[in-house]
XYZ file of C-alpha atoms in Angstrom:
150
model
C 102.072 105.841 114.775
C 104.472 105.067 117.605
C 104.900 101.515 116.319
C 105.877 102.426 112.735
C 108.776 100.393 111.444
C 110.260 100.929 107.978
C 111.385 97.285 107.869
C 107.951 95.777 108.478
C 106.328 98.354 106.181
C 108.788 97.427 103.417
C 108.238 93.699 103.910
C 104.469 94.237 103.822
C 104.709 96.321 100.664
C 106.896 93.727 98.957
C 104.445 90.958 99.864
C 101.474 92.965 98.566
C 103.341 93.676 95.325
C 104.364 90.031 94.998
C 100.794 88.809 95.554
C 99.522 91.317 92.975
C 102.157 90.251 90.452
C 101.425 86.547 90.982
C 97.692 87.123 90.461
C 98.342 89.242 87.362
C 100.885 86.883 85.797
C 99.172 83.660 86.861
C 95.549 84.585 86.291
C 95.567 87.796 84.257
C 93.562 89.558 86.979
C 94.144 92.721 88.988
C 94.329 92.400 92.763
C 91.555 94.855 93.518
C 89.907 93.469 96.630
C 86.585 95.261 96.104
C 86.314 93.823 92.590
C 87.308 90.348 93.714
C 84.856 90.411 96.622
C 82.129 92.254 94.711
C 81.908 89.547 92.050
C 81.031 86.851 94.591
C 77.398 87.994 94.918
C 75.827 87.506 92.484
C 78.400 84.885 91.607
C 80.486 85.437 88.524
C 81.620 82.477 86.443
C 85.031 82.709 88.071
C 84.139 82.196 91.718
C 86.767 79.607 92.714
C 89.885 81.743 92.287
C 88.149 84.628 94.057
C 87.322 82.434 97.059
C 90.858 81.018 97.127
C 92.381 84.507 96.952
C 90.186 85.873 99.755
C 90.702 82.775 101.928
C 94.474 83.041 101.444
C 94.334 86.751 102.297
C 92.551 86.022 105.579
C 94.682 82.956 106.379
C 97.946 84.798 105.727
C 96.859 87.660 107.984
C 95.928 85.234 110.758
C 99.171 83.285 110.334
C 101.298 86.451 110.363
C 99.550 87.663 113.524
C 100.410 84.380 115.256
C 103.973 84.071 113.981
C 104.888 87.741 114.488
C 102.643 89.153 117.247
C 104.764 92.306 117.689
C 104.252 93.475 114.095
C 100.851 95.024 114.712
C 100.309 98.698 115.332
C 99.400 98.002 118.966
C 102.429 95.808 119.652
C 101.397 92.755 121.651
C 97.939 94.152 122.484
C 95.069 92.484 120.588
C 93.571 94.495 117.752
C 90.408 96.462 118.477
C 87.785 98.155 116.357
C 88.298 101.879 115.881
C 85.870 103.704 118.137
C 83.974 106.778 116.968
C 85.415 110.160 117.935
C 84.952 111.251 121.538
C 81.637 112.987 122.030
C 79.901 111.160 119.192
C 77.124 108.977 120.575
C 77.353 106.278 117.914
C 78.046 102.712 119.140
C 81.287 101.253 117.743
C 79.613 98.435 115.712
C 77.303 100.987 114.063
C 80.305 103.271 113.393
C 82.160 100.386 111.724
C 79.071 99.371 109.695
C 78.605 102.942 108.438
C 82.301 103.127 107.530
C 82.047 99.820 105.653
C 78.964 100.930 103.743
C 80.551 104.233 102.770
C 83.696 102.405 101.688
C 81.643 100.002 99.568
C 79.720 102.845 97.953
C 82.959 104.707 97.280
C 84.628 101.727 95.659
C 81.570 101.219 93.445
C 81.541 104.881 92.387
C 85.331 104.945 91.909
C 85.414 101.680 89.941
C 87.852 100.165 92.407
C 89.523 100.364 95.769
C 92.897 101.429 97.108
C 94.453 98.073 96.321
C 93.189 98.027 92.752
C 93.977 101.653 91.938
C 96.884 102.245 94.319
C 98.861 99.072 93.788
C 97.854 97.727 90.404
C 96.574 100.855 88.636
C 99.575 103.022 89.474
C 101.917 100.196 88.496
C 100.217 100.164 85.074
C 100.553 103.999 84.863
C 96.770 104.438 84.709
C 95.732 108.102 84.819
C 92.336 107.126 86.181
C 94.036 105.290 89.046
C 96.289 108.270 89.764
C 93.239 110.534 90.075
C 91.498 107.942 92.272
C 94.513 107.625 94.593
C 94.799 111.419 94.893
C 91.104 111.560 95.836
C 91.556 108.678 98.355
C 94.420 110.465 100.066
C 92.689 113.842 99.996
C 89.536 112.449 101.598
C 91.616 110.542 104.152
C 93.436 113.733 105.153
C 90.125 115.599 105.493
C 88.598 112.734 107.500
C 91.521 112.600 109.939
C 91.402 116.365 110.299
C 87.671 116.352 111.086
C 87.572 113.306 113.370
C 90.967 113.704 115.003
C 91.564 109.933 114.793
C 95.106 109.023 113.804
């Protein structure tokens, strides 16, 4: 957390909110990434906008990393995968795959992800989203406490 900057965090939050508002107002859809991605396979009838949204998400991240290389958490160092806690004998790719699977299962059980519930659901004053966000944060706090990764 040494690289935290309120300015970049605010700019990022504004851009996420703006993208969510544009998708909602322009397409009538919530910007829940797990729902957008999850409807690609098997393909829903509305595949094109989902592909465009995800491609723009990846392209904007790549562009921002090239235009503003010091914005990342590691400063000018290239990003790396989060390694498992010291003493755990799990290879990093397996650790990341397990984390991804658990995240996918959690978003399926919770009917959405942090972007859907945290950004869009809370903005719509959804009680279900408030409960989901409280659970997300609670589990995150427990996970950091157990693993010691910050």
